Amino acid sequence: MVGPGICKDKETRLVERCLKLVGECTRSVPSSDSMSTSVLSKLEDSSLTIRPRRLNDDVLWVLDSNNYPGSQLKLFPGSLRLAKESNDRRSSFIETAAVRHLVGSVTKTQGLRFAVVVARFNEIITKPLLEGALATFKNYSVREEDVDVVWVPGSFEIGVVATRLGKSGKYHAVVCIGAVIRGDTTHYDAVANSSASGVLSAGLNSGVPCIFGVLTCDDMEQALNRAGGKSGNKGAEAALTAIEMASLFVHHLK
């Protein structure tokens, strides 16, 4: 039965409809996250009570049954779920259900602007990485005029330029593209580490997502495989990450 003072709104009618369709609740529940047809049948016993609990913008209906101790049936708008809980942990499910999950979208790209910083060194690698990034922006409806490409001598110089671009306020994310290939000296380690820390610092100091798209490979074959070869195109992946992060910042983390 529905408690007094509960309006016959859309959610209430949904609950009543569900009560007519589902079956009797038995004591065997396969798991806390699933509900099979064998678990439910009628739910029409007098011991069943319904009470609303508001979570964010939705109403969570909690159905308690004295004949089914330690468990509750929770009905969200548009869905039905049975959760088996111990009495001493009953509140933990409610807290989990109330958690908001903020996720960036790769489809809401209107109005987003991006910068791409590209190293000229190892251009045979960085050029196809850039092409992959630009193709991804186009495929996800980012306008060409909303993407600026900035070339720098090498991967070591990416960080300082990314910082300036991020602080300019013109861009929602900065993609950083380069390629560092191991040689006979320790120069590789210095450049690889500096480029990674430079991109990280750029994002932290500017408050704008700066995406690390710098390849650090042992040889040219590894780099080619990641610049459109059998391992995909890491430039395209970096652009997709930039779209998601830009959306997350614009729509959820202002």
mmCIF file of C-alpha atoms in Angstrom:
data_model
loop_
_atom_site.group_PDB
_atom_site.id
_atom_site.type_symbol
_atom_site.label_atom_id
_atom_site.label_comp_id
_atom_site.label_asym_id
_atom_site.label_seq_id
_atom_site.Cartn_x
_atom_site.Cartn_y
_atom_site.Cartn_z
ATOM 1 C CA MET A 1 0.000 0.000 0.000
ATOM 2 C CA VAL A 2 1.086 3.518 -0.641
ATOM 3 C CA GLY A 3 1.521 5.642 2.453
ATOM 4 C CA PRO A 4 -0.646 8.713 3.100
ATOM 5 C CA GLY A 5 0.313 11.994 1.549
ATOM 6 C CA ILE A 6 1.884 10.402 -1.548
ATOM 7 C CA CYS A 7 0.569 11.996 -4.725
ATOM 8 C CA LYS A 8 -0.600 9.816 -7.608
ATOM 9 C CA ASP A 9 2.086 11.188 -9.894
ATOM 10 C CA LYS A 10 3.947 9.438 -12.691
ATOM 11 C CA GLU A 11 6.311 7.583 -10.389
ATOM 12 C CA THR A 12 3.453 6.392 -8.155
ATOM 13 C CA ARG A 13 1.545 4.982 -11.101
ATOM 14 C CA LEU A 14 4.730 3.245 -12.242
ATOM 15 C CA VAL A 15 5.078 1.556 -8.857
ATOM 16 C CA GLU A 16 1.472 0.435 -8.833
ATOM 17 C CA ARG A 17 1.812 -0.954 -12.352
ATOM 18 C CA CYS A 18 4.966 -2.839 -11.368
ATOM 19 C CA LEU A 19 3.209 -4.305 -8.331
ATOM 20 C CA LYS A 20 0.537 -5.757 -10.588
ATOM 21 C CA LEU A 21 3.049 -7.248 -13.005
ATOM 22 C CA VAL A 22 5.750 -8.683 -10.754
ATOM 23 C CA GLY A 23 5.269 -11.891 -8.790
ATOM 24 C CA GLU A 24 5.744 -13.111 -5.301
ATOM 25 C CA CYS A 25 9.107 -12.368 -3.753
ATOM 26 C CA THR A 26 10.858 -15.540 -2.575
ATOM 27 C CA ARG A 27 13.834 -15.785 -0.251
ATOM 28 C CA SER A 28 16.416 -16.838 -2.854
ATOM 29 C CA VAL A 29 18.227 -13.967 -4.564
ATOM 30 C CA PRO A 30 21.031 -14.945 -6.996
ATOM 31 C CA SER A 31 23.045 -11.767 -6.449
ATOM 32 C CA SER A 32 22.755 -8.209 -5.184
ATOM 33 C CA ASP A 33 22.730 -6.783 -8.697
ATOM 34 C CA SER A 34 20.367 -9.102 -10.554
ATOM 35 C CA MET A 35 16.726 -10.094 -10.508
ATOM 36 C CA SER A 36 15.356 -13.150 -12.312
ATOM 37 C CA THR A 37 11.752 -13.958 -13.086
ATOM 38 C CA SER A 38 11.932 -16.921 -10.705
ATOM 39 C CA VAL A 39 12.723 -14.564 -7.831
ATOM 40 C CA LEU A 40 9.605 -12.435 -8.208
ATOM 41 C CA SER A 41 5.973 -13.327 -8.432
ATOM 42 C CA LYS A 42 3.173 -11.491 -6.509
ATOM 43 C CA LEU A 43 4.220 -8.790 -3.980
ATOM 44 C CA GLU A 44 0.627 -8.273 -2.911
ATOM 45 C CA ASP A 45 0.917 -9.276 0.758
ATOM 46 C CA SER A 46 -0.254 -6.806 3.377
ATOM 47 C CA SER A 47 3.198 -6.572 4.939
ATOM 48 C CA LEU A 48 4.531 -4.663 1.931
ATOM 49 C CA THR A 49 4.944 -0.923 2.315
ATOM 50 C CA ILE A 50 6.102 1.700 -0.171
ATOM 51 C CA ARG A 51 7.965 4.863 0.722
ATOM 52 C CA PRO A 52 9.624 7.453 -1.514
ATOM 53 C CA ARG A 53 13.234 8.608 -1.189
ATOM 54 C CA ARG A 54 14.526 11.396 -3.399
ATOM 55 C CA LEU A 55 17.985 10.978 -4.927
ATOM 56 C CA ASN A 56 19.208 13.985 -6.924
ATOM 57 C CA ASP A 57 16.440 14.614 -9.492
ATOM 58 C CA ASP A 58 14.917 11.116 -9.361
ATOM 59 C CA VAL A 59 12.555 9.465 -6.927
ATOM 60 C CA LEU A 60 13.678 6.139 -5.497
ATOM 61 C CA TRP A 61 10.789 4.029 -4.242
ATOM 62 C CA VAL A 62 11.786 1.651 -1.468
ATOM 63 C CA LEU A 63 9.538 -1.344 -0.821
ATOM 64 C CA ASP A 64 10.042 -3.152 2.480
ATOM 65 C CA SER A 65 8.600 -6.599 3.159
ATOM 66 C CA ASN A 66 8.447 -8.128 6.636
ATOM 67 C CA ASN A 67 8.290 -11.547 5.009
ATOM 68 C CA TYR A 68 11.613 -10.929 3.299
ATOM 69 C CA PRO A 69 13.943 -9.806 6.124
ATOM 70 C CA GLY A 70 17.130 -7.964 5.351
ATOM 71 C CA SER A 71 16.119 -7.048 1.811
ATOM 72 C CA GLN A 72 14.414 -4.240 -0.023
ATOM 73 C CA LEU A 73 12.924 -3.866 -3.460
ATOM 74 C CA LYS A 74 13.957 -0.561 -5.020
ATOM 75 C CA LEU A 75 12.162 0.877 -8.002
ATOM 76 C CA PHE A 76 13.731 3.678 -10.004
ATOM 77 C CA PRO A 77 11.720 5.456 -12.732
ATOM 78 C CA GLY A 78 11.859 3.143 -15.724
ATOM 79 C CA SER A 79 13.595 0.230 -13.988
ATOM 80 C CA LEU A 80 13.144 -2.410 -11.311
ATOM 81 C CA ARG A 81 15.881 -3.904 -9.186
ATOM 82 C CA LEU A 82 15.979 -6.223 -6.214
ATOM 83 C CA ALA A 83 18.836 -5.731 -3.793
ATOM 84 C CA LYS A 84 19.616 -8.203 -1.050
ATOM 85 C CA GLU A 85 21.207 -6.467 1.900
ATOM 86 C CA SER A 86 21.971 -7.295 5.496
ATOM 87 C CA ASN A 87 20.241 -5.130 8.072
ATOM 88 C CA ASP A 88 23.500 -3.627 9.292
ATOM 89 C CA ARG A 89 24.531 -2.584 5.744
ATOM 90 C CA ARG A 90 21.188 -1.329 4.481
ATOM 91 C CA SER A 91 22.245 2.332 4.424
ATOM 92 C CA SER A 92 25.342 1.664 2.292
ATOM 93 C CA PHE A 93 23.244 0.906 -0.794
ATOM 94 C CA ILE A 94 21.332 4.137 -0.409
ATOM 95 C CA GLU A 95 24.567 6.100 -0.219
ATOM 96 C CA THR A 96 25.963 4.350 -3.288
ATOM 97 C CA ALA A 97 22.787 4.930 -5.266
ATOM 98 C CA ALA A 98 23.052 8.650 -4.524
ATOM 99 C CA VAL A 99 26.566 9.023 -5.962
ATOM 100 C CA ARG A 100 26.701 11.227 -9.035
ATOM 101 C CA HIS A 101 28.871 9.999 -11.885
ATOM 102 C CA LEU A 102 30.266 12.855 -13.966
ATOM 103 C CA VAL A 103 31.464 11.783 -17.394
ATOM 104 C CA GLY A 104 32.579 13.853 -20.345
ATOM 105 C CA SER A 105 30.719 13.398 -23.619
ATOM 106 C CA VAL A 106 32.335 12.873 -27.018
ATOM 107 C CA THR A 107 29.150 13.942 -28.813
ATOM 108 C CA LYS A 108 28.624 17.386 -27.276
ATOM 109 C CA THR A 109 31.371 19.216 -29.170
ATOM 110 C CA GLN A 110 29.538 22.368 -30.183
ATOM 111 C CA GLY A 111 31.454 25.460 -29.110
ATOM 112 C CA LEU A 112 34.549 23.559 -28.006
ATOM 113 C CA ARG A 113 37.939 24.843 -29.187
ATOM 114 C CA PHE A 114 41.177 22.880 -29.281
ATOM 115 C CA ALA A 115 44.865 23.508 -29.813
ATOM 116 C CA VAL A 116 47.316 20.895 -31.060
ATOM 117 C CA VAL A 117 51.015 21.311 -30.295
ATOM 118 C CA VAL A 118 53.146 19.213 -32.656
ATOM 119 C CA ALA A 119 56.889 18.559 -32.598
ATOM 120 C CA ARG A 120 58.656 18.739 -35.965
ATOM 121 C CA PHE A 121 61.411 16.371 -34.855
ATOM 122 C CA ASN A 122 60.641 12.860 -36.127
ATOM 123 C CA GLU A 123 58.083 14.399 -38.480
ATOM 124 C CA ILE A 124 57.688 11.080 -40.251
ATOM 125 C CA ILE A 125 55.906 10.013 -37.053
ATOM 126 C CA THR A 126 54.343 13.223 -35.783
ATOM 127 C CA LYS A 127 52.712 14.151 -39.092
ATOM 128 C CA PRO A 128 50.498 11.021 -39.274
ATOM 129 C CA LEU A 129 49.760 11.463 -35.564
ATOM 130 C CA LEU A 130 48.532 14.985 -36.330
ATOM 131 C CA GLU A 131 46.489 13.731 -39.271
ATOM 132 C CA GLY A 132 44.858 11.167 -37.014
ATOM 133 C CA ALA A 133 44.005 13.847 -34.452
ATOM 134 C CA LEU A 134 42.517 16.194 -37.038
ATOM 135 C CA ALA A 135 40.487 13.384 -38.600
ATOM 136 C CA THR A 136 39.086 12.484 -35.185
ATOM 137 C CA PHE A 137 38.078 16.084 -34.486
ATOM 138 C CA LYS A 138 36.286 16.176 -37.835
ATOM 139 C CA ASN A 139 34.561 12.832 -37.245
ATOM 140 C CA TYR A 140 33.227 14.110 -33.923
ATOM 141 C CA SER A 141 31.813 17.302 -35.444
ATOM 142 C CA VAL A 142 34.480 19.720 -34.235
ATOM 143 C CA ARG A 143 34.687 22.522 -36.786
ATOM 144 C CA GLU A 144 37.989 23.073 -38.563
ATOM 145 C CA GLU A 145 38.029 26.714 -37.500
ATOM 146 C CA ASP A 146 37.875 25.577 -33.860
ATOM 147 C CA VAL A 147 41.213 23.757 -34.083
ATOM 148 C CA ASP A 148 44.596 25.526 -34.128
ATOM 149 C CA VAL A 149 47.847 23.668 -34.830
ATOM 150 C CA VAL A 150 51.092 24.991 -33.367
ATOM 151 C CA TRP A 151 54.432 23.530 -34.471
ATOM 152 C CA VAL A 152 57.458 23.431 -32.166
ATOM 153 C CA PRO A 153 61.023 22.173 -32.821
ATOM 154 C CA GLY A 154 60.856 19.060 -30.644
ATOM 155 C CA SER A 155 59.042 17.266 -27.855
ATOM 156 C CA PHE A 156 61.088 19.074 -25.207
ATOM 157 C CA GLU A 157 59.487 22.398 -26.226
ATOM 158 C CA ILE A 158 55.892 21.149 -26.104
ATOM 159 C CA GLY A 159 55.322 21.843 -22.398
ATOM 160 C CA VAL A 160 56.040 25.562 -22.373
ATOM 161 C CA VAL A 161 53.908 26.194 -25.464
ATOM 162 C CA ALA A 162 51.047 24.095 -24.096
ATOM 163 C CA THR A 163 51.154 26.143 -20.907
ATOM 164 C CA ARG A 164 50.887 29.413 -22.835
ATOM 165 C CA LEU A 165 48.012 28.096 -24.937
ATOM 166 C CA GLY A 166 46.172 26.819 -21.893
ATOM 167 C CA LYS A 167 46.501 30.108 -20.071
ATOM 168 C CA SER A 168 45.316 32.080 -23.110
ATOM 169 C CA GLY A 169 41.715 31.177 -22.348
ATOM 170 C CA LYS A 170 41.037 30.414 -26.007
ATOM 171 C CA TYR A 171 40.981 26.646 -25.792
ATOM 172 C CA HIS A 172 39.100 23.993 -23.863
ATOM 173 C CA ALA A 173 41.873 21.395 -24.263
ATOM 174 C CA VAL A 174 45.364 21.126 -25.723
ATOM 175 C CA VAL A 175 46.634 18.027 -27.517
ATOM 176 C CA CYS A 176 50.399 17.514 -27.321
ATOM 177 C CA ILE A 177 51.949 15.394 -30.091
ATOM 178 C CA GLY A 178 55.557 14.289 -30.405
ATOM 179 C CA ALA A 179 57.799 11.274 -30.839
ATOM 180 C CA VAL A 180 60.886 10.376 -28.826
ATOM 181 C CA ILE A 181 62.805 7.330 -30.040
ATOM 182 C CA ARG A 182 65.543 5.687 -28.013
ATOM 183 C CA GLY A 183 69.100 6.075 -29.273
ATOM 184 C CA ASP A 184 72.558 5.086 -28.105
ATOM 185 C CA THR A 185 72.774 7.654 -25.302
ATOM 186 C CA THR A 186 70.737 8.710 -22.292
ATOM 187 C CA HIS A 187 69.386 11.705 -24.227
ATOM 188 C CA TYR A 188 66.194 9.707 -24.806
ATOM 189 C CA ASP A 189 65.475 9.452 -21.087
ATOM 190 C CA ALA A 190 65.994 13.156 -20.508
ATOM 191 C CA VAL A 191 63.698 14.216 -23.369
ATOM 192 C CA ALA A 192 61.021 11.601 -22.659
ATOM 193 C CA ASN A 193 60.834 12.478 -18.968
ATOM 194 C CA SER A 194 60.935 16.230 -19.600
ATOM 195 C CA SER A 195 58.191 16.128 -22.229
ATOM 196 C CA ALA A 196 55.925 14.071 -19.977
ATOM 197 C CA SER A 197 56.444 16.337 -16.959
ATOM 198 C CA GLY A 198 56.097 19.407 -19.191
ATOM 199 C CA VAL A 199 52.677 18.350 -20.462
ATOM 200 C CA LEU A 200 51.572 17.466 -16.944
ATOM 201 C CA SER A 201 52.738 20.842 -15.596
ATOM 202 C CA ALA A 202 51.003 22.635 -18.459
ATOM 203 C CA GLY A 203 47.659 21.160 -17.475
ATOM 204 C CA LEU A 204 48.153 21.786 -13.766
ATOM 205 C CA ASN A 205 49.367 25.363 -14.195
ATOM 206 C CA SER A 206 46.802 26.426 -16.784
ATOM 207 C CA GLY A 207 43.774 24.553 -15.475
ATOM 208 C CA VAL A 208 43.099 23.332 -19.020
ATOM 209 C CA PRO A 209 43.348 19.634 -19.949
ATOM 210 C CA CYS A 210 46.631 19.012 -21.762
ATOM 211 C CA ILE A 211 46.625 15.585 -23.357
ATOM 212 C CA PHE A 212 49.840 13.586 -23.591
ATOM 213 C CA GLY A 213 50.189 12.302 -27.153
ATOM 214 C CA VAL A 214 53.970 11.959 -27.213
ATOM 215 C CA LEU A 215 55.242 8.552 -28.300
ATOM 216 C CA THR A 216 58.217 7.190 -26.362
ATOM 217 C CA CYS A 217 59.429 4.160 -28.301
ATOM 218 C CA ASP A 218 62.467 1.918 -28.403
ATOM 219 C CA ASP A 219 62.740 1.994 -32.183
ATOM 220 C CA MET A 220 61.202 3.410 -35.357
ATOM 221 C CA GLU A 221 59.086 0.305 -35.963
ATOM 222 C CA GLN A 222 57.277 0.745 -32.664
ATOM 223 C CA ALA A 223 56.620 4.399 -33.487
ATOM 224 C CA LEU A 224 55.268 3.655 -36.976
ATOM 225 C CA ASN A 225 52.959 0.991 -35.572
ATOM 226 C CA ARG A 226 51.464 3.614 -33.243
ATOM 227 C CA ALA A 227 51.181 6.313 -35.893
ATOM 228 C CA GLY A 228 48.559 4.608 -38.020
ATOM 229 C CA GLY A 229 50.032 1.107 -38.142
ATOM 230 C CA LYS A 230 48.868 -2.120 -36.576
ATOM 231 C CA SER A 231 48.718 -0.548 -33.101
ATOM 232 C CA GLY A 232 46.380 2.238 -34.195
ATOM 233 C CA ASN A 233 46.928 5.979 -34.205
ATOM 234 C CA LYS A 234 47.792 7.517 -30.858
ATOM 235 C CA GLY A 235 47.141 10.986 -32.233
ATOM 236 C CA ALA A 236 43.527 10.028 -32.878
ATOM 237 C CA GLU A 237 43.270 8.609 -29.352
ATOM 238 C CA ALA A 238 44.687 11.813 -27.881
ATOM 239 C CA ALA A 239 42.132 13.917 -29.770
ATOM 240 C CA LEU A 240 39.277 11.764 -28.501
ATOM 241 C CA THR A 241 40.591 12.113 -24.960
ATOM 242 C CA ALA A 242 40.757 15.886 -25.443
ATOM 243 C CA ILE A 243 37.099 15.996 -26.523
ATOM 244 C CA GLU A 244 35.976 14.005 -23.502
ATOM 245 C CA MET A 245 38.048 16.054 -21.064
ATOM 246 C CA ALA A 246 36.918 19.364 -22.571
ATOM 247 C CA SER A 247 33.309 18.261 -22.268
ATOM 248 C CA LEU A 248 33.840 17.150 -18.676
ATOM 249 C CA PHE A 249 35.320 20.519 -17.714
ATOM 250 C CA VAL A 250 32.719 22.591 -19.579
ATOM 251 C CA HIS A 251 29.610 20.695 -18.562
ATOM 252 C CA HIS A 252 30.478 19.392 -15.082
ATOM 253 C CA LEU A 253 33.598 21.034 -13.603
ATOM 254 C CA LYS A 254 33.064 24.747 -14.149
#
